Amino acid sequence: MNRTHDEVLVGYTGPDPGLQFFKEDVVTEVRYRNLFDMMVDIIICAMMVSGHQNIPMIVTEARWRQCH
């Protein structure tokens, strides 16, 4: 997010590349087109800063059970 506000637009939370939502990192000027990409980048950067850049990261999917 950025330092001025923390609202997340619904279109930003999904992986739809057709939508033109993005958040720009004020330091690196990287534009994140969805929340997932931003969160993965944050984790990778934190691992690098703490000296764990050689540990592979695996991303999987978990689905919620349907409520009846």
Tab-separated table of N, CA and C in Angstrom, residues 31-59:
chain	number	residue	atom	x	y	z
A	31	ARG	N	5.318	-0.889	-10.152
A	31	ARG	CA	3.856	-0.857	-10.180
A	31	ARG	C	3.314	-2.269	-10.003
A	32	TYR	N	2.538	-2.439	-8.951
A	32	TYR	CA	1.910	-3.726	-8.681
A	32	TYR	C	0.490	-3.688	-9.222
A	33	ARG	N	0.147	-4.653	-10.077
A	33	ARG	CA	-1.177	-4.697	-10.706
A	33	ARG	C	-2.194	-5.490	-9.888
A	34	ASN	N	-1.729	-6.229	-8.872
A	34	ASN	CA	-2.671	-6.917	-7.991
A	34	ASN	C	-2.024	-7.157	-6.630
A	35	LEU	N	-2.857	-7.432	-5.672
A	35	LEU	CA	-2.415	-7.588	-4.289
A	35	LEU	C	-1.494	-8.794	-4.106
A	36	PHE	N	-1.750	-9.877	-4.842
A	36	PHE	CA	-0.917	-11.077	-4.739
A	36	PHE	C	0.536	-10.769	-5.093
A	37	ASP	N	0.760	-10.088	-6.220
A	37	ASP	CA	2.128	-9.763	-6.634
A	37	ASP	C	2.840	-8.914	-5.588
A	38	MET	N	2.104	-7.972	-4.995
A	38	MET	CA	2.703	-7.116	-3.978
A	38	MET	C	3.101	-7.933	-2.747
A	39	MET	N	2.226	-8.834	-2.308
A	39	MET	CA	2.521	-9.626	-1.115
A	39	MET	C	3.695	-10.572	-1.340
A	40	VAL	N	3.775	-11.191	-2.515
A	40	VAL	CA	4.902	-12.083	-2.810
A	40	VAL	C	6.207	-11.288	-2.836
A	41	ASP	N	6.189	-10.113	-3.436
A	41	ASP	CA	7.394	-9.287	-3.495
A	41	ASP	C	7.840	-8.856	-2.100
A	42	ILE	N	6.893	-8.544	-1.241
A	42	ILE	CA	7.221	-8.159	0.132
A	42	ILE	C	7.910	-9.311	0.862
A	43	ILE	N	7.393	-10.521	0.689
A	43	ILE	CA	7.990	-11.688	1.346
A	43	ILE	C	9.399	-11.946	0.819
A	44	ILE	N	9.573	-11.881	-0.492
A	44	ILE	CA	10.895	-12.106	-1.088
A	44	ILE	C	11.890	-11.056	-0.612
A	45	CYS	N	11.486	-9.797	-0.576
A	45	CYS	CA	12.381	-8.727	-0.103
A	45	CYS	C	12.750	-8.926	1.361
A	46	ALA	N	11.782	-9.316	2.188
A	46	ALA	CA	12.059	-9.547	3.607
A	46	ALA	C	13.033	-10.710	3.786
A	47	MET	N	12.873	-11.754	2.978
A	47	MET	CA	13.799	-12.890	3.058
A	47	MET	C	15.208	-12.473	2.646
A	48	MET	N	15.326	-11.644	1.618
A	48	MET	CA	16.645	-11.180	1.172
A	48	MET	C	17.318	-10.328	2.237
A	49	VAL	N	16.560	-9.409	2.831
A	49	VAL	CA	17.119	-8.519	3.850
A	49	VAL	C	17.597	-9.310	5.062
A	50	SER	N	16.882	-10.383	5.400
A	50	SER	CA	17.269	-11.174	6.571
A	50	SER	C	18.280	-12.275	6.248
A	51	GLY	N	18.794	-12.282	4.995
A	51	GLY	CA	19.850	-13.215	4.634
A	51	GLY	C	19.377	-14.588	4.184
A	52	HIS	N	18.114	-14.708	3.827
A	52	HIS	CA	17.563	-16.005	3.423
A	52	HIS	C	17.162	-16.023	1.958
A	53	GLN	N	17.924	-15.359	1.111
A	53	GLN	CA	17.577	-15.261	-0.307
A	53	GLN	C	17.713	-16.579	-1.060
A	54	ASN	N	18.403	-17.556	-0.506
A	54	ASN	CA	18.599	-18.839	-1.190
A	54	ASN	C	17.533	-19.881	-0.860
A	55	ILE	N	16.571	-19.523	-0.019
A	55	ILE	CA	15.491	-20.450	0.309
A	55	ILE	C	14.396	-20.299	-0.742
A	56	PRO	N	14.040	-21.388	-1.429
A	56	PRO	CA	12.993	-21.276	-2.446
A	56	PRO	C	11.626	-21.029	-1.811
A	57	MET	N	10.802	-20.293	-2.506
A	57	MET	CA	9.451	-20.020	-2.038
A	57	MET	C	8.471	-20.722	-2.968
A	58	ILE	N	7.542	-21.454	-2.390
A	58	ILE	CA	6.518	-22.154	-3.166
A	58	ILE	C	5.167	-21.555	-2.801
A	59	VAL	N	4.412	-21.177	-3.806
A	59	VAL	CA	3.085	-20.602	-3.592
A	59	VAL	C	2.056	-21.639	-4.019
